[in-house]
CSV table of C-alpha atoms and ligand atoms in Angstrom, one decimal:
chain,number,residue,atom,x,y,z
A,1,UNK,CA,260.9,204.4,153.9
A,2,UNK,CA,260.8,203.3,150.3
A,3,UNK,CA,257.4,202.8,148.7
A,4,UNK,CA,258.4,202.0,145.1
A,5,UNK,CA,259.0,198.3,145.4
A,6,UNK,CA,256.3,196.0,144.0
A,7,UNK,CA,257.5,192.5,145.1
A,8,UNK,CA,260.0,190.2,143.4
A,9,UNK,CA,261.1,190.8,139.9
A,10,UNK,CA,263.3,187.7,139.2
A,11,UNK,CA,265.4,185.2,140.9
A,12,UNK,CA,268.8,184.2,139.4
A,13,UNK,CA,270.6,181.0,140.1
A,14,UNK,CA,273.5,178.9,139.0
A,15,UNK,CA,273.3,175.6,137.1
A,16,UNK,CA,275.7,173.0,135.6
A,17,UNK,CA,274.0,172.0,132.4
A,18,UNK,CA,272.0,174.3,130.1
A,19,UNK,CA,270.1,171.6,128.4
A,20,UNK,CA,269.1,169.9,131.7
A,21,UNK,CA,268.1,173.2,133.1
A,22,UNK,CA,266.1,174.1,130.0
A,23,UNK,CA,264.2,170.8,130.0
A,24,UNK,CA,263.3,171.0,133.6
A,25,UNK,CA,261.9,174.5,133.6
A,26,UNK,CA,260.0,174.2,130.3
A,27,UNK,CA,259.0,170.5,130.1
A,28,UNK,CA,258.6,169.7,133.8
A,29,UNK,CA,257.5,173.0,135.4
A,30,UNK,CA,255.8,174.2,132.2
A,31,UNK,CA,257.3,177.7,132.3
A,32,UNK,CA,258.0,179.5,129.0
A,33,UNK,CA,261.6,180.3,128.1
A,34,UNK,CA,261.2,184.0,127.4
A,35,UNK,CA,264.9,184.7,126.6
A,36,UNK,CA,268.0,182.9,125.5
A,37,UNK,CA,270.9,185.2,125.9
A,38,UNK,CA,274.4,185.2,127.4
A,39,UNK,CA,275.9,186.4,130.7
A,40,UNK,CA,277.0,190.1,130.2
A,41,UNK,CA,280.3,189.5,132.0
A,42,UNK,CA,281.0,186.0,130.7
A,43,UNK,CA,279.5,185.8,127.2
A,44,UNK,CA,280.6,182.2,126.7
A,45,UNK,CA,277.9,181.3,129.3
A,46,UNK,CA,274.1,181.4,128.6
A,47,UNK,CA,271.7,183.5,130.6
A,48,UNK,CA,268.3,181.7,130.3
A,49,UNK,CA,265.1,183.2,131.5
A,50,UNK,CA,261.8,181.3,132.2
A,51,UNK,CA,258.5,182.8,133.2
A,52,UNK,CA,254.9,183.4,132.0
A,53,UNK,CA,254.0,184.4,128.5
A,54,UNK,CA,255.9,187.6,128.4
A,55,UNK,CA,258.2,187.2,131.4
A,56,UNK,CA,256.1,189.4,133.7
A,57,UNK,CA,258.1,190.7,136.6
A,58,UNK,CA,257.4,188.4,139.6
A,59,UNK,CA,257.4,185.3,137.4
A,60,UNK,CA,260.9,185.2,136.0
A,61,UNK,CA,263.4,182.5,137.1
A,62,UNK,CA,266.8,183.0,135.4
A,63,UNK,CA,269.9,180.8,135.2
A,64,UNK,CA,273.6,181.0,134.5
A,65,UNK,CA,274.6,177.5,133.4
A,66,UNK,CA,278.4,177.0,133.9
A,67,UNK,CA,279.3,173.6,132.4
A,68,UNK,CA,282.0,172.7,134.9
A,69,UNK,CA,280.8,174.5,138.0
A,70,UNK,CA,281.1,172.7,141.4
A,71,UNK,CA,278.0,172.0,143.4
A,72,UNK,CA,276.9,174.7,145.8
A,73,UNK,CA,276.9,174.0,149.5
A,74,UNK,CA,273.8,175.2,151.3
A,75,UNK,CA,274.2,177.4,154.3
A,76,UNK,CA,273.4,180.8,155.7
A,77,UNK,CA,273.7,184.1,153.9
A,78,UNK,CA,271.7,182.9,150.9
A,79,UNK,CA,268.2,182.3,149.5
A,80,UNK,CA,267.1,178.8,150.6
A,81,UNK,CA,263.8,178.2,148.9
A,82,UNK,CA,262.2,179.9,145.9
A,83,UNK,CA,258.5,179.3,146.0
A,84,UNK,CA,256.0,179.4,143.1
A,85,UNK,CA,252.3,180.0,143.3
A,86,UNK,CA,249.9,177.3,142.0
A,87,UNK,CA,246.1,177.0,142.2
A,88,UNK,CA,244.3,175.4,145.1
A,89,UNK,CA,243.9,171.7,144.8
A,90,UNK,CA,246.8,171.3,142.3
A,91,UNK,CA,249.5,169.8,144.5
A,92,UNK,CA,248.4,166.2,143.8
A,93,UNK,CA,248.9,166.8,140.1
A,94,UNK,CA,252.3,168.3,140.8
A,95,UNK,CA,253.4,165.4,143.1
A,96,UNK,CA,252.7,163.0,140.2
A,97,UNK,CA,254.3,165.2,137.6
A,98,UNK,CA,257.5,165.8,139.6
A,99,UNK,CA,257.7,162.1,140.6
A,100,UNK,CA,257.4,161.0,137.0
A,101,UNK,CA,260.1,163.6,136.0
A,102,UNK,CA,262.4,162.0,138.7
A,103,UNK,CA,262.7,165.2,140.8
A,104,UNK,CA,264.4,164.8,144.2
A,105,UNK,CA,263.4,166.1,147.6
A,106,UNK,CA,259.6,165.8,147.2
A,107,UNK,CA,258.0,166.7,150.6
A,108,UNK,CA,254.6,168.1,151.4
A,109,UNK,CA,254.1,170.3,154.4
A,110,UNK,CA,252.2,173.4,155.5
A,111,UNK,CA,253.5,176.8,156.3
A,112,UNK,CA,251.6,179.9,157.4
A,113,UNK,CA,248.4,178.0,156.8
A,114,UNK,CA,249.3,177.2,153.2
A,115,UNK,CA,249.8,173.8,151.6
A,116,UNK,CA,253.3,173.4,150.1
A,117,UNK,CA,255.2,170.9,148.1
A,118,UNK,CA,259.0,171.1,148.3
A,119,UNK,CA,261.2,169.7,145.5
A,120,UNK,CA,264.7,170.1,144.2
A,121,UNK,CA,265.8,171.5,140.9
A,122,UNK,CA,268.3,169.6,138.6
A,123,UNK,CA,271.2,170.9,140.7
A,124,UNK,CA,269.6,170.4,144.1
A,125,UNK,CA,268.1,173.9,144.0
A,126,UNK,CA,265.6,174.5,146.8
A,127,UNK,CA,262.1,175.0,145.4
A,128,UNK,CA,258.5,174.7,146.6
A,129,UNK,CA,255.0,175.1,145.1
A,130,UNK,CA,252.4,176.6,147.3
A,131,UNK,CA,248.6,176.5,146.8
A,132,UNK,CA,247.2,180.1,146.6
A,133,UNK,CA,243.5,180.9,146.4
A,134,UNK,CA,242.6,183.5,143.8
A,135,UNK,CA,246.0,184.3,142.4
A,136,UNK,CA,244.6,186.0,139.2
A,137,UNK,CA,247.9,186.2,137.3
A,138,UNK,CA,247.6,184.5,133.9
A,139,UNK,CA,249.6,181.3,133.6
A,140,UNK,CA,251.6,180.1,130.6
A,141,UNK,CA,249.9,177.0,129.3
A,142,UNK,CA,251.9,176.4,126.2
A,143,UNK,CA,254.2,173.7,127.6
A,144,UNK,CA,251.8,171.0,128.6
A,145,UNK,CA,250.6,172.1,132.1
A,146,UNK,CA,246.9,173.2,132.1
A,147,UNK,CA,245.3,176.3,133.5
A,148,UNK,CA,244.0,174.4,136.5
A,149,UNK,CA,247.5,173.6,137.6
A,150,UNK,CA,250.0,175.9,136.0
A,151,UNK,CA,252.4,178.1,137.9
A,152,UNK,CA,251.2,181.7,138.3
A,153,UNK,CA,254.5,183.2,139.2
A,154,UNK,CA,256.6,183.5,142.3
A,155,UNK,CA,254.9,183.4,145.7
A,156,UNK,CA,257.9,184.1,147.9
A,157,UNK,CA,261.6,183.5,148.5
A,158,UNK,CA,263.1,182.5,151.8
A,159,UNK,CA,266.4,183.6,153.1
A,160,UNK,CA,268.6,181.6,155.6
A,161,UNK,CA,270.4,184.0,157.9
A,162,UNK,CA,272.6,183.7,161.0
A,163,UNK,CA,271.0,186.8,162.4
A,164,UNK,CA,267.8,188.3,161.0
A,165,UNK,CA,267.9,191.7,162.8
A,166,UNK,CA,269.5,194.0,160.3
A,167,UNK,CA,267.9,192.3,157.3
A,168,UNK,CA,264.5,192.6,158.9
A,169,UNK,CA,265.2,196.4,159.3
A,170,UNK,CA,266.2,196.6,155.7
A,171,UNK,CA,263.1,194.8,154.4
A,172,UNK,CA,260.9,197.2,156.5
A,173,UNK,CA,262.9,200.1,155.0
A,174,UNK,CA,262.1,198.6,151.5
A,175,UNK,CA,258.4,198.8,152.3
A,176,UNK,CA,257.8,195.3,153.6
A,177,UNK,CA,255.7,194.6,156.7
A,178,UNK,CA,256.1,191.7,159.1
A,179,UNK,CA,252.9,189.7,158.5
A,180,UNK,CA,253.5,186.6,160.6
A,181,UNK,CA,256.2,184.6,162.5
A,182,UNK,CA,256.1,180.9,163.2
A,183,UNK,CA,258.5,178.0,163.8
A,184,UNK,CA,261.6,180.2,163.6
A,185,UNK,CA,260.5,181.9,160.3
A,186,UNK,CA,259.4,185.5,160.0
A,187,UNK,CA,257.2,186.4,157.0
A,188,UNK,CA,257.4,189.8,155.4
A,189,UNK,CA,254.8,191.0,152.8
A,190,UNK,CA,254.7,194.0,150.5
A,191,UNK,CA,251.5,195.9,150.3
A,192,UNK,CA,250.3,196.5,146.7
A,193,UNK,CA,252.7,193.9,145.3
A,194,UNK,CA,252.6,192.1,142.0
A,195,UNK,CA,251.7,188.7,143.5
A,196,UNK,CA,255.3,187.7,144.3
A,197,UNK,CA,254.8,189.5,147.6
A,198,UNK,CA,256.5,187.6,150.4
A,199,UNK,CA,260.0,187.2,151.8
A,200,UNK,CA,260.5,184.6,154.6
A,201,UNK,CA,263.5,185.0,156.9
A,202,UNK,CA,264.8,181.9,158.6
A,203,UNK,CA,267.3,182.4,161.5
A,204,UNK,CA,269.9,179.7,161.8
A,205,UNK,CA,272.6,181.1,164.2
A,206,UNK,CA,274.7,177.9,164.2
A,207,UNK,CA,274.8,177.1,160.5
A,208,UNK,CA,277.9,178.1,158.5
A,209,UNK,CA,277.9,180.2,155.4
A,210,UNK,CA,276.8,178.9,152.0
A,211,UNK,CA,279.2,178.3,149.2
A,212,UNK,CA,278.0,179.5,145.8
A,213,UNK,CA,277.8,176.8,143.1
A,214,UNK,CA,275.4,174.9,141.0
A,215,UNK,CA,272.0,174.9,142.6
A,216,UNK,CA,272.6,178.2,144.5
A,217,UNK,CA,270.7,181.4,144.1
A,218,UNK,CA,273.1,184.1,142.9
A,219,UNK,CA,270.7,187.0,143.7
A,220,UNK,CA,267.1,188.0,144.0
A,221,UNK,CA,265.7,191.1,142.3
A,222,UNK,CA,262.9,193.3,143.5
A,223,UNK,CA,260.6,195.1,141.0
A,224,UNK,CA,260.1,198.8,140.5
A,225,UNK,CA,257.9,200.3,137.8
A,226,UNK,CA,260.5,202.4,136.0
A,227,UNK,CA,263.9,204.1,135.9
A,228,UNK,CA,262.7,207.2,137.8
A,229,UNK,CA,261.5,205.1,140.7
A,230,UNK,CA,264.7,203.0,140.6
A,231,UNK,CA,266.8,206.2,141.0
A,232,UNK,CA,264.6,207.2,144.0
A,233,UNK,CA,265.2,203.8,145.6
A,234,UNK,CA,269.0,204.0,144.8
A,235,UNK,CA,269.2,207.4,146.5
A,236,UNK,CA,267.3,206.3,149.6
A,237,UNK,CA,269.5,203.2,150.0
A,238,UNK,CA,272.7,205.2,149.6
A,239,UNK,CA,271.4,207.8,152.0
A,240,UNK,CA,270.9,205.0,154.5
A,241,UNK,CA,274.5,203.8,154.0
A,242,UNK,CA,274.2,201.0,151.5
A,243,UNK,CA,276.9,200.7,148.8
A,244,UNK,CA,274.8,200.5,145.6
A,245,UNK,CA,276.1,200.0,142.1
A,246,UNK,CA,275.4,202.5,139.4
A,247,UNK,CA,272.4,201.7,137.2
A,248,UNK,CA,273.3,199.0,134.7
A,249,UNK,CA,271.5,198.3,131.4
A,250,UNK,CA,270.5,194.6,131.3
A,251,UNK,CA,268.8,195.0,127.9
A,252,UNK,CA,265.4,193.8,129.3
A,253,UNK,CA,265.4,195.8,132.5
A,254,UNK,CA,267.7,198.3,134.3
A,255,UNK,CA,269.5,197.0,137.4
A,256,UNK,CA,271.2,198.2,140.6
A,257,UNK,CA,272.7,195.8,143.1
A,258,UNK,CA,273.7,195.9,146.8
A,259,UNK,CA,274.9,193.3,149.3
A,260,UNK,CA,272.6,193.0,152.3
A,261,UNK,CA,273.8,192.7,155.9
A,262,UNK,CA,272.9,189.0,156.0
A,263,UNK,CA,275.1,188.3,152.9
A,264,UNK,CA,272.4,187.9,150.3
A,265,UNK,CA,272.8,189.9,147.1
A,266,UNK,CA,269.8,192.1,146.3
A,267,UNK,CA,269.0,193.7,142.9
A,268,UNK,CA,266.4,196.3,142.2
A,269,UNK,CA,265.1,195.9,138.6
A,270,UNK,CA,262.7,197.9,136.4
A,271,UNK,CA,259.6,196.5,134.9
A,272,UNK,CA,260.6,198.4,131.7
A,273,UNK,CA,261.4,197.7,128.9
A,274,UNK,CA,260.6,194.0,129.1
A,275,UNK,CA,261.5,190.8,127.2
A,276,UNK,CA,259.5,191.7,124.0
A,277,UNK,CA,261.8,194.7,123.2
A,278,UNK,CA,263.8,192.6,120.7
A,279,UNK,CA,261.5,189.6,119.9
A,280,UNK,CA,257.8,189.2,119.0
A,281,UNK,CA,255.8,187.8,121.9
A,282,UNK,CA,254.9,184.8,119.7
A,283,UNK,CA,258.6,183.9,119.4
A,284,UNK,CA,260.1,184.9,122.7
A,285,UNK,CA,263.1,182.9,123.8
A,286,UNK,CA,263.6,181.2,120.5
A,287,UNK,CA,266.6,183.0,119.0
A,288,UNK,CA,270.0,183.5,120.6
A,289,UNK,CA,269.9,187.2,121.5
A,290,UNK,CA,273.3,188.9,122.3
A,291,UNK,CA,274.0,192.1,124.1
A,292,UNK,CA,275.2,194.7,121.5
A,293,UNK,CA,278.8,194.6,122.8
A,294,UNK,CA,279.0,190.8,122.3
A,295,UNK,CA,277.3,190.7,118.9
A,296,UNK,CA,280.7,190.4,117.1
A,297,UNK,CA,281.2,187.1,119.0
A,298,UNK,CA,278.0,185.6,117.6
A,299,UNK,CA,279.6,183.0,115.3
A,300,UNK,CA,282.1,181.7,117.9
A,301,UNK,CA,279.3,181.7,120.6
A,302,UNK,CA,276.9,179.8,118.4
A,303,UNK,CA,279.6,177.1,117.9
A,304,UNK,CA,280.7,177.1,121.6
A,305,UNK,CA,277.3,177.1,123.4
A,306,UNK,CA,275.6,173.8,124.2
A,307,UNK,CA,272.6,173.5,121.9
A,308,UNK,CA,269.2,173.6,123.7
A,309,UNK,CA,265.8,172.8,122.3
B,1,ZN,ZN1,269.3,189.9,138.2
């Protein structure tokens, strides 16, 4: 069994409009844009990162905005809901704020004894806020949401699967423990996690596969402390029969990827070196940062990419 994983690192999704996406995550949700860069494999597309002050692993929501992308079709084999942690008693504030912002899909419910508010992102992305007592992660309060309400980071992500069996085995191999099961959803938690500690698995045997598009989660990444621990995880996964990519330098972390039995793409990402490796903390996310191999495209990209605030 692997003991190196510390919870979620980031969640990466697809969007249609960069400016709409940027406005929603900074103005409405109050997160900080911690990096404005481009997709390594498609440098004419942004890669936008939102999180807490420094983009602490476990707080980072990232997007690839493709201007003409088709809408995704929800289904199985994907992450259904990405859930942020907010303080107890703050959901009334968030209901007002999201209503005023025109967010769709507002619905309050309770799961595993926690109060939750569902809402949709700009492309129909499935999100929820959940009230958590004593989440001591420091919030970003620079975008108009106060400390009594601001998002602390991720709480969990839920996966919709036709059959949970092999994915449950994988999560246990990754160090997760089953902590609860109710209403067709099994909750797994990671001991000693970074706060973004839970994965919910929802079994939907009769639902067809999702089609990736705007509003879909592309992959979820799990955090490990450093490159040495990442290599240990990679070896353990490969020894168990998973096809894992080589280690890839993503400038702000190191990444490996593998496809899980239920169809969801998993990444293991390092906490090092972090988003302040090429910008001061005070100015994170302001300048367009380009991977070294795409720096020669800067002039063309600055003309081509949609301006965002
Ligand atoms: Zn990633």
